[in-house]
Coordinates of C-alpha atoms in Angstrom, one line a residue:
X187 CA 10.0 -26.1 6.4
X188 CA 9.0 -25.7 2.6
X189 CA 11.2 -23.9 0.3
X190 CA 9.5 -20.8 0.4
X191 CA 10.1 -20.0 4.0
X192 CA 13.5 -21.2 3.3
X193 CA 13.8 -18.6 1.0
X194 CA 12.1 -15.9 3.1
X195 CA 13.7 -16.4 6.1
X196 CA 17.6 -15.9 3.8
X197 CA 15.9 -12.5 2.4
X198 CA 18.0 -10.7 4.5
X199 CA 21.3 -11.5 3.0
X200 CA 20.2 -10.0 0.1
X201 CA 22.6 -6.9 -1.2
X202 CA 21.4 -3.0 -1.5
X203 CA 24.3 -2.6 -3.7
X204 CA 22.4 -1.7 -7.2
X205 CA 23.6 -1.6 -10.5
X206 CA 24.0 1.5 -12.4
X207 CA 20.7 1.3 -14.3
X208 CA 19.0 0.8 -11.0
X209 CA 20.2 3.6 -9.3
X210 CA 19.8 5.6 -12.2
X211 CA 15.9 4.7 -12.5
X212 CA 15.7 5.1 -8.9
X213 CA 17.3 8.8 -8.5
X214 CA 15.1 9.7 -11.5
X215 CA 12.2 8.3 -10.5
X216 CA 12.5 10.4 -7.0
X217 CA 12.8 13.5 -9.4
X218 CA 9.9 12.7 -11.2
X219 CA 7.5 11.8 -8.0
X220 CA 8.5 14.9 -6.4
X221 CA 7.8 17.1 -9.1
X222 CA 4.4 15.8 -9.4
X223 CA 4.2 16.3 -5.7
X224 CA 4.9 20.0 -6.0
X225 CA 2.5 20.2 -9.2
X226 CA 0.0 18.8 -6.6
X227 CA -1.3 16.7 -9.5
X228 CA -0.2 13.1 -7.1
X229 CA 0.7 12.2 -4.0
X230 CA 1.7 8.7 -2.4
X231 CA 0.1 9.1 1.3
X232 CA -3.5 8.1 0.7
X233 CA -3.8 10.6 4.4
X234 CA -2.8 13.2 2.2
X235 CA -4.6 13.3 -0.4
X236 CA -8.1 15.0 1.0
X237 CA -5.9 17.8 1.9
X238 CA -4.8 18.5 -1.5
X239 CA -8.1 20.0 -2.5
X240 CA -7.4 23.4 -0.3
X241 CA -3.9 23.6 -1.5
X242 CA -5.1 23.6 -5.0
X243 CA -7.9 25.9 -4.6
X244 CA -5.5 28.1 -2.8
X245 CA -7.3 27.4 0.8
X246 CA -3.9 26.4 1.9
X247 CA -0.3 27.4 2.0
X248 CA 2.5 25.1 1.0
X249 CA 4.1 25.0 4.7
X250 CA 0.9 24.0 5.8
X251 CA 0.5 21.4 3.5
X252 CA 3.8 20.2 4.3
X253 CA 3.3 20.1 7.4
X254 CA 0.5 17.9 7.2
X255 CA 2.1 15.3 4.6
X256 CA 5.5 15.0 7.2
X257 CA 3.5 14.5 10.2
X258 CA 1.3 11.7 8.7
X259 CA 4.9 10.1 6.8
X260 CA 7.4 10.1 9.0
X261 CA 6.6 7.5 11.0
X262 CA 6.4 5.1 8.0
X263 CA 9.5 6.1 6.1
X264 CA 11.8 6.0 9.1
X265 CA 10.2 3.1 11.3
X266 CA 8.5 0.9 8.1
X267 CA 10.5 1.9 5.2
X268 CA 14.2 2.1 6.3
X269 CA 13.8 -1.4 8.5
X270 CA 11.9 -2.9 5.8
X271 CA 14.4 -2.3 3.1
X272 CA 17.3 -2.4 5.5
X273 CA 16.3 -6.2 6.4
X274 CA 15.0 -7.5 2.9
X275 CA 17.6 -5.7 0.9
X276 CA 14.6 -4.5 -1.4
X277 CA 13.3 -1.2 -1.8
X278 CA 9.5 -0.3 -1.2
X279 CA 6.9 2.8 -1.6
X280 CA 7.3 4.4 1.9
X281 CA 11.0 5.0 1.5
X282 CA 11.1 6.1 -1.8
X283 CA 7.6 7.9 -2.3
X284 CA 6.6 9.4 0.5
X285 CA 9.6 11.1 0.7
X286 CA 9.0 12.8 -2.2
X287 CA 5.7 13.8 -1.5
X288 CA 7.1 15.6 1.2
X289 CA 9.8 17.5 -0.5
X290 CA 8.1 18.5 -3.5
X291 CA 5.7 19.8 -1.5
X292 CA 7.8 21.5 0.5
X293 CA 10.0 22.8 -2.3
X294 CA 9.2 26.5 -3.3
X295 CA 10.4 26.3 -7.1
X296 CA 9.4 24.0 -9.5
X297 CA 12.8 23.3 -10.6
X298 CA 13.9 22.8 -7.3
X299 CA 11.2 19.9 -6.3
X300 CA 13.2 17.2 -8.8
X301 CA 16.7 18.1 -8.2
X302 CA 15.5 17.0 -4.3
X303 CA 14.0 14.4 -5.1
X304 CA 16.6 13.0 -7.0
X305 CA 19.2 13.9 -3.9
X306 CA 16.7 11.7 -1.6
X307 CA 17.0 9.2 -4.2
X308 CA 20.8 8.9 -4.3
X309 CA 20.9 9.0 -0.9
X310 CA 19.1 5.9 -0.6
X311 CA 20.9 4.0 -3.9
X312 CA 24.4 5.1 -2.4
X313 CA 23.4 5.2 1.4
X314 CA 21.5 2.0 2.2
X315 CA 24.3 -0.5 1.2
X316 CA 26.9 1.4 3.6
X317 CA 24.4 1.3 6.2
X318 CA 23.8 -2.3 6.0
X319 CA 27.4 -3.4 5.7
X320 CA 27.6 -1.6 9.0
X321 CA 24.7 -2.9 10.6
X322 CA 25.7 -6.5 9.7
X323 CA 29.2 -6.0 11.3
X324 CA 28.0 -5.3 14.9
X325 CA 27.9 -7.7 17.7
X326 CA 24.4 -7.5 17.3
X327 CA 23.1 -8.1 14.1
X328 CA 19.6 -6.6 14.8
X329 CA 19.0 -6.6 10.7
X330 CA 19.5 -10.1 10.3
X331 CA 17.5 -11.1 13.4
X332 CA 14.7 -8.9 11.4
X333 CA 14.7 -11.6 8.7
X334 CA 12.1 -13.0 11.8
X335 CA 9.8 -10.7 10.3
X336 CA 9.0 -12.9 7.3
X337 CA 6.8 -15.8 8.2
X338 CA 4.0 -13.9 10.6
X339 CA 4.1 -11.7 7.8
X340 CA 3.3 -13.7 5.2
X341 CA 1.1 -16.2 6.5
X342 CA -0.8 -13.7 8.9
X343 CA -1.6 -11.3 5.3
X344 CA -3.7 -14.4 4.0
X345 CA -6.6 -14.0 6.3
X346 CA -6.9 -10.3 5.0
X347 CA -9.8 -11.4 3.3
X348 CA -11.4 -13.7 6.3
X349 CA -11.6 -10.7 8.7
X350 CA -12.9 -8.5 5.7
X351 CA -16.0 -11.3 5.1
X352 CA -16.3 -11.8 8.7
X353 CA -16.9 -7.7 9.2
X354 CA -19.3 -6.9 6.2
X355 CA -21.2 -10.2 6.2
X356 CA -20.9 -12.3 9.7
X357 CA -19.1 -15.0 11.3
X358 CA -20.6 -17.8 9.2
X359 CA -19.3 -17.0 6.3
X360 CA -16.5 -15.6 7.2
X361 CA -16.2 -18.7 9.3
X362 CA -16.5 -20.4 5.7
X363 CA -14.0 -18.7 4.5
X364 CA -11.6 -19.7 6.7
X365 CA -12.0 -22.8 6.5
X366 CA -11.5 -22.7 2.8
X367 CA -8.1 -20.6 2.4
X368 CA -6.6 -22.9 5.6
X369 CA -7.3 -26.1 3.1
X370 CA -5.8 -24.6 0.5
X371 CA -3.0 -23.4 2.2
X372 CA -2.4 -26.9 4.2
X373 CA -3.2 -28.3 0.2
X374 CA -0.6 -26.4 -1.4
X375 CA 2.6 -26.6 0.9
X376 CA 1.5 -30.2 0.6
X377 CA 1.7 -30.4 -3.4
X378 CA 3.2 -27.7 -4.5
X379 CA 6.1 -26.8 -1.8
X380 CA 7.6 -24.2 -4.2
X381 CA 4.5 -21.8 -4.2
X382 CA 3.7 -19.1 -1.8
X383 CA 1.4 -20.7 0.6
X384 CA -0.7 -18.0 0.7
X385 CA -1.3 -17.2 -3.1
X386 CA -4.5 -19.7 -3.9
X387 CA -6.1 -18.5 -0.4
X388 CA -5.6 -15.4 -0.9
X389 CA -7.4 -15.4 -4.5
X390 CA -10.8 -17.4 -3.0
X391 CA -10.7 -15.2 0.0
X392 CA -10.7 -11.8 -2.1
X393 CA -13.5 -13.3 -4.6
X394 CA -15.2 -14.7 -1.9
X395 CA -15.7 -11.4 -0.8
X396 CA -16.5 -10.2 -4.0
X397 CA -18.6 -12.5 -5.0
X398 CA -20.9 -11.6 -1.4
X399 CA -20.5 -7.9 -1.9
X400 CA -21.8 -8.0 -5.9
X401 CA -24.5 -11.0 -4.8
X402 CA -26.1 -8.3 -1.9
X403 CA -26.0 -5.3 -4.4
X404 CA -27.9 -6.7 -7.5
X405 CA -30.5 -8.1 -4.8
X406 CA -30.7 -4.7 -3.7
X407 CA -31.2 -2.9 -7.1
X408 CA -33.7 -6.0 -8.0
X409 CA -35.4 -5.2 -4.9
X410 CA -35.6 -1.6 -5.8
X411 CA -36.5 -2.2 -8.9
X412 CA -39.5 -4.0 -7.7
X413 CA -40.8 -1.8 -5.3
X414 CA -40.7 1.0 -7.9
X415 CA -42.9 -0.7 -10.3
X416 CA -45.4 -1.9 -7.4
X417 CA -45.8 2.1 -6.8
X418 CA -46.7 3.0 -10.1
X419 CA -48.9 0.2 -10.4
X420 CA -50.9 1.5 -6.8
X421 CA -51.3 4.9 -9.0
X422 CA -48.3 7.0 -8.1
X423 CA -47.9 10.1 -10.1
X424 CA -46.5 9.1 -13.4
X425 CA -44.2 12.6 -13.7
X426 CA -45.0 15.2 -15.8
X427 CA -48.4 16.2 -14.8
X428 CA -47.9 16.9 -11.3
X429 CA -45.6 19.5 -9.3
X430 CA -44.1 16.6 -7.4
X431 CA -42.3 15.0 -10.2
X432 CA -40.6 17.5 -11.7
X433 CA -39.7 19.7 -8.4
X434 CA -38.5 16.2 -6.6
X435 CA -36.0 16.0 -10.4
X436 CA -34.7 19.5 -9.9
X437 CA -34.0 19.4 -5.9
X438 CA -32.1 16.2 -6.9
X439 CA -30.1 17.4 -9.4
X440 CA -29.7 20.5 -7.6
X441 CA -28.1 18.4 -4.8
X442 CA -26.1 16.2 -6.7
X443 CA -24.8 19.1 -8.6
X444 CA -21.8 20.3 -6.5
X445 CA -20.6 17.2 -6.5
X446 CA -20.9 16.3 -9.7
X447 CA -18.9 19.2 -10.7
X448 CA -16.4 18.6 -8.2
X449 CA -15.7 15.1 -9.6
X450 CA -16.2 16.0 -13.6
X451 CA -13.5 19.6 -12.7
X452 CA -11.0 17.1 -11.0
X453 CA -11.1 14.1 -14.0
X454 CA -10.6 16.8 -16.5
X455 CA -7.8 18.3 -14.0
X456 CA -5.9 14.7 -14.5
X457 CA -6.2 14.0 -18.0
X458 CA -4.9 17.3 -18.9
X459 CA -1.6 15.9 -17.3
X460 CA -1.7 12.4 -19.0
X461 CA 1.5 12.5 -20.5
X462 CA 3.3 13.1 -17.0
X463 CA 1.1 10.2 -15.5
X464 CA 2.0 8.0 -18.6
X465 CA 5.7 8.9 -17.9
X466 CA 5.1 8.1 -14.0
X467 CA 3.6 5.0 -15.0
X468 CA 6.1 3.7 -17.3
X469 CA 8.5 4.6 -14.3
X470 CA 6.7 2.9 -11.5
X471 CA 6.7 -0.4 -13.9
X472 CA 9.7 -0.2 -15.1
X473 CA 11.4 -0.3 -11.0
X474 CA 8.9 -3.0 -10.6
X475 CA 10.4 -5.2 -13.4
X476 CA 13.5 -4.6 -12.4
X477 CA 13.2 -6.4 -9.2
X478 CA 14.7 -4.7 -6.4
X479 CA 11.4 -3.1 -5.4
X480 CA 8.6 -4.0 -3.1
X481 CA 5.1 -2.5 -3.2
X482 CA 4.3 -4.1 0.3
X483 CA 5.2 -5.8 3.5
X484 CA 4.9 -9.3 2.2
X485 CA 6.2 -8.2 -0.9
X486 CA 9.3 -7.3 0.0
X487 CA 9.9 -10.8 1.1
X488 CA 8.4 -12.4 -2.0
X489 CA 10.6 -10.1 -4.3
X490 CA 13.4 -11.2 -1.9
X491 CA 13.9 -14.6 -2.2
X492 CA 13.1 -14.0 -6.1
X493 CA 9.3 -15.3 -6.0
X494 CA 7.9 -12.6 -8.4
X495 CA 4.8 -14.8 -9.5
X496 CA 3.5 -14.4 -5.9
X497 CA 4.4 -11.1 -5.2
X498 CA 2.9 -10.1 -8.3
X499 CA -0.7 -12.4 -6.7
X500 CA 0.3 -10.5 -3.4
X501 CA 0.2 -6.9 -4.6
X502 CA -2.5 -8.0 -7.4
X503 CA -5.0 -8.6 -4.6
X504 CA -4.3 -5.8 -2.5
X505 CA -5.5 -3.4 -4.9
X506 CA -9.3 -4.0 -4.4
X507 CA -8.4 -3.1 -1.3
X508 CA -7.6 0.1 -2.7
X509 CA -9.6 1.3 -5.8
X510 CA -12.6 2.3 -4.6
X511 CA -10.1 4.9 -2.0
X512 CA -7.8 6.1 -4.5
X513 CA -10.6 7.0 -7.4
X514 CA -12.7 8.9 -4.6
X515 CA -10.3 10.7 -3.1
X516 CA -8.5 11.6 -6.3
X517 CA -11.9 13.0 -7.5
X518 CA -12.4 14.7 -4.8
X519 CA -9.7 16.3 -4.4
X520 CA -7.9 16.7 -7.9
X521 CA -4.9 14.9 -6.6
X522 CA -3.9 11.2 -7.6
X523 CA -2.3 8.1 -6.6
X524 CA 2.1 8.1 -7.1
X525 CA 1.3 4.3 -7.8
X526 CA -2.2 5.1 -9.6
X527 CA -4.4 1.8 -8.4
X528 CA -0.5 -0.4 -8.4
X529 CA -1.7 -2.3 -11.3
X530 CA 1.7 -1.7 -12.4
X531 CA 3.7 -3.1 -9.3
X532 CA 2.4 -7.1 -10.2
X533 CA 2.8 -5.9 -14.1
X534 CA 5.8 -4.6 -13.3
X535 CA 7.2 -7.9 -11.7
X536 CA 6.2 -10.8 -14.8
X537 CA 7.5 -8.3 -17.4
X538 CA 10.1 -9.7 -18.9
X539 CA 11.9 -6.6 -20.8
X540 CA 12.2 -3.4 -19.7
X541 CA 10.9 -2.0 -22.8
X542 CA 7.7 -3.4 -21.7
X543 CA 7.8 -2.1 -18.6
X544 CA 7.9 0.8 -19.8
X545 CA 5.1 0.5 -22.0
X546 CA 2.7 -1.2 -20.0
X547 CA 3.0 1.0 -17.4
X548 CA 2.0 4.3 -19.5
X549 CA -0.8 2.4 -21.3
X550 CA -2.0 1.1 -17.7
X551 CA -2.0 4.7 -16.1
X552 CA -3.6 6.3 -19.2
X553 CA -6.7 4.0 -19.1
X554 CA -6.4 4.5 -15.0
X555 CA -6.3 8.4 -15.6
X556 CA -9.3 7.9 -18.2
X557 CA -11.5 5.6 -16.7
X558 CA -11.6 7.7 -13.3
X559 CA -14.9 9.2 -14.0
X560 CA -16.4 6.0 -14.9
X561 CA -14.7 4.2 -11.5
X562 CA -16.4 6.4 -10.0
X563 CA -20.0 6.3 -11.2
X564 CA -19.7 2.8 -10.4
X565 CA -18.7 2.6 -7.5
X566 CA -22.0 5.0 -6.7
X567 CA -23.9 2.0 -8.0
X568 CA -22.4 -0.9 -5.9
X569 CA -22.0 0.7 -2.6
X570 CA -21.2 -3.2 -1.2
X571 CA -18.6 -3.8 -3.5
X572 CA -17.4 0.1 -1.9
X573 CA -17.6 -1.1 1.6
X574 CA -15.7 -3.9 0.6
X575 CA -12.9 -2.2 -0.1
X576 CA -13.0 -0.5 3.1
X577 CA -13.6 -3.7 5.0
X578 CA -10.2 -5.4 2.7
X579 CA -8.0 -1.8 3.7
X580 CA -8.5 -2.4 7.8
X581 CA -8.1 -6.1 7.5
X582 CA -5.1 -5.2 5.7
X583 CA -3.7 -2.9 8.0
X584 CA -5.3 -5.2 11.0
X585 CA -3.7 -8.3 10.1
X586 CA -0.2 -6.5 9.6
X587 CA 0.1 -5.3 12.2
X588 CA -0.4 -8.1 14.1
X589 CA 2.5 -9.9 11.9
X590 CA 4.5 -7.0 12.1
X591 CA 4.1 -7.1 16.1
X592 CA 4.8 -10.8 16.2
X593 CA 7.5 -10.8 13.4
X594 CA 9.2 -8.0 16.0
X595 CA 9.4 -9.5 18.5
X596 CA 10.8 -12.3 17.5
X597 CA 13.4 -10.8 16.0
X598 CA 13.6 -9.2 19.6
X599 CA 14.2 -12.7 21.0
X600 CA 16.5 -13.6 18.3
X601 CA 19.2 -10.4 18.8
X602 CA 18.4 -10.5 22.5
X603 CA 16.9 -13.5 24.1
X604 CA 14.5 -12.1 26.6
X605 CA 15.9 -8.6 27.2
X606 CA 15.4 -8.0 23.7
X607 CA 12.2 -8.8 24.1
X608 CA 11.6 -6.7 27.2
X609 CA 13.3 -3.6 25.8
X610 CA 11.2 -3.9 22.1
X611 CA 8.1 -4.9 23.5
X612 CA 8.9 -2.2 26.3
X613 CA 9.7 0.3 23.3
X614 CA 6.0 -0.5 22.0
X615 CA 4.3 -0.4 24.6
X616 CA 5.5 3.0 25.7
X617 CA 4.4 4.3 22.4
X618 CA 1.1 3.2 22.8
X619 CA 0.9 4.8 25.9
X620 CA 2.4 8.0 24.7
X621 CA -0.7 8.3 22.5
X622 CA 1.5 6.6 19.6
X623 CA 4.2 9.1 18.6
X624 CA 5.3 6.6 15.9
X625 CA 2.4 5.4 14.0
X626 CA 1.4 1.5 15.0
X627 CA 1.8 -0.3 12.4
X628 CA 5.7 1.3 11.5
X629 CA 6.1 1.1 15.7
X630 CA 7.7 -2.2 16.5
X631 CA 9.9 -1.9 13.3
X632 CA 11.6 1.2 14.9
X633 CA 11.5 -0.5 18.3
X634 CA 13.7 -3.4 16.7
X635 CA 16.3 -0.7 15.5
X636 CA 16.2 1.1 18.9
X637 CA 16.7 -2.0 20.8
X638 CA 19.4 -2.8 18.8
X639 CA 21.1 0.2 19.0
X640 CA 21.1 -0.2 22.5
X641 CA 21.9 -3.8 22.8
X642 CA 24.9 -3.3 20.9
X643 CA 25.8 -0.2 23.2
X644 CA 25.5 -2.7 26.7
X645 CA 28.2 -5.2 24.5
X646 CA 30.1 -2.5 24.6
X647 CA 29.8 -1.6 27.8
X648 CA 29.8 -5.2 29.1
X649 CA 26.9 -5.5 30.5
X650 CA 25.4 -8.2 27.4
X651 CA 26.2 -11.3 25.6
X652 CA 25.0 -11.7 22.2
X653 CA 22.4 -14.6 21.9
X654 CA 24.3 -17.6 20.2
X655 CA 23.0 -18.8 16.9

């Protein structure tokens, strides 16, 4: 086994006991993501953020809103985000941010929104350690057995961009393209044992993709092109002269007018705030460079076991996955992105100084927070490239899952043998058939806690042996 699943698999004896700069960038950064919350000017559940449109135009109350954000976070923060961080020792989005979304949400006063933020985030610098050094204490050490977690997770995340080809443009290629990234994977633990597996395959996957996706739209627009001039060469009104012309520019404009304004009302919404989001950003970055933060899954582990340079190609290609979904639903509904596009997460992990950080991440939000309208004029012209991103986002989710499920219940097997696996995968399936109460992919997570908890409960009460080894 290479180094780098060596180094995965020991992520879990990683320490959540953080230094006093980290805590204090931590609790702060809470504040400040909960304040925006309650400003409504950013929000960190991508769910969310459609529904920020009628709380800013007054269509809906606060509670309401609320209630929303809670009910579409709380599966993630308490059955993705706790475990996550719990087994890695590394801190990540969906225990830190959506948190705050909801409590600055929910907060009435504007002071109030940063003082509990900040409380949520000293809860989790000054809570997580005890929690762990409990955990790791009982006969059943369900958070090391986690550590399981690690390979299905980030070997299964480098076909993200496979399924995405295989969806939008058919098997062969995406047939193609499996092909390629299992070479280079097979080629790189071969030669280069130190490297994440997964970081060259997942680089020709996502440009693959791409690549495709661009290809189809410029044939398009040549193609339209084409068939345009061929019409005004068969005598087609030349505009001007007739009533169609003109009438056909008017109803268009007419139609694309709402919209326009929608878009142009919310970009000039944001930039008014560019000095928070520059502040946000340089915050974001600067918990990124510090290194005991995660902006994903895989990530976590990377971060773990110190591998910045592919966390930093991990998190770097998820955001195409991403962009086209943040920069339409922030103009739509006037609310942004906590993490803006996550630029700043891979940024945030090479950076050397924290004075960089900090710079680097208010410079990349300003031109994020500028460039909005322009993101999303192109995106109107390369609707490919857009469904690409939606095609990269479920084979994202899609191929998580899966790793997460796997990863589970292995860790099942390892803190239980098989009635570890029968009381997880029993856990799971119950949800599913509950009409999932916890979300999926945050399900089997929470299942591995559960069945912890209650493995450690039959010790107890005699009625189980721990699994040797």
């Amino acid at each position: 086994m290479s180094t780098v699943l060596a180094g995965a698999l020991s992520a879990g004896g990683h320490s959540l006991d953080f230094s006093l700069a980290q805590k204090t960038t931590v609790i702060l950064l809470c504040a400040l993501t909960a304040l925006i919350s309650h400003l409504a000017l950013a929000v960190f559940n991508d769910g969310v953020r459609p529904f920020m449109l009628d709380f800013i135009q007054g269509r809906s109350t606060r509670s309401a809103t609320t209630a929303v954000s809670f009910g579409l976070s709380a599966g993630f923060i308490f059955g993705l985000g706790a475990p996550m961080a719990l087994s890695t020792g590394v801190l990540n989005p969906w225990l830190l941010f959506l948190p705050t979304d909801v409590l600055g949400l929910l907060s009435p006063k504007k002071w109030l929104a940063p003082l509990l933020g900040g409380a949520w985030g000293a809860l989790v610098v000054f809570g997580l350690n005890g929690a762990n050094d409990v955990a790791h204490d009982l006969p059943v050490d369900f958070l090391t057995a986690m550590q399981q977690m690690a390979t299905p997770i980030l070997f299964l995340f480098t076909l993200f961009p496979v399924l995405a080809i295989t969806r939008q443009f058919g098997k062969l290629r995406g047939g193609i393209a499996g092909i390629v990234e299992l070479a280079l994977v097979i080629l790189t633990m071969k030669l280069w044992p130190d490297v994440f597996p997964g970081a060259a395959a997942m680089a020709v996957g996502v440009v693959m993709l791409i690549g495709f996706a661009t290809a189809k739209d410029l044939r398009q627009r040549r193609a339209d092109r084409e068939e345009k001039a061929a019409e005004q060469r068969s005598g087609a009104p030349a505009g001007g002269g007739g009533p169609a012309g003109p009438d056909a520019a008017v109803t268009e404009a007419e139609l694309d007018d709402p919209m326009r304004s929608l878009f142009s009302a919310s970009a000039t919404r944001l930039r008014k705030h560019l000095p928070l989001f520059m502040l946000l950003g340089a915050g974001v970055c600067l918990l990124a460079q510090m290194h005991v933060f995660g902006g994903g899954e895989a990530t976590s582990f990377l971060i773990a076991k110190e591998d910045y340079s592919g966390a930093a190609q991990v998190d770097f290609y998820r955001v195409f996955g991403f962009i086209p979904l943040i920069a339409t639903t922030a103009l739509a509904s006037g609310a942004y992105a906590i993490a803006g596009f996550t630029f700043v997460y891979p940024i945030g992990y090479l950076l050397p100084s924290p004075w960089l950080a900090l710079l680097a991440g208010a410079a990349v939000f300003a031109v994020e927070v500028l460039a909005l309208s322009w993101i999303g004029r192109m995106l109107g012209r390369l609707p490919s490239v857009r469904d690409s991103s939606e095609h990269l986002r479920n084979a994202i989710s899609e191929s998580l899952w899966l790793a997460i499920l796997f990863g589970s219940l292995l860790a099942a097997n390892t803190m239980g043998g098989g009635l570890g696996i029968l009381i997880v995968g029993g856990l799971y399936l119950l949800n599913e058939a509950t009409g999932r109460v916890v979300v999926r992919m945050a399900a089997a997570p929470a299942a591995v806690l559960v069945g912890g908890v209650l493995l450690n409960l039959l010790y107890w009460l005699d009625l189980f042996t721990p699994v040797k080894g």
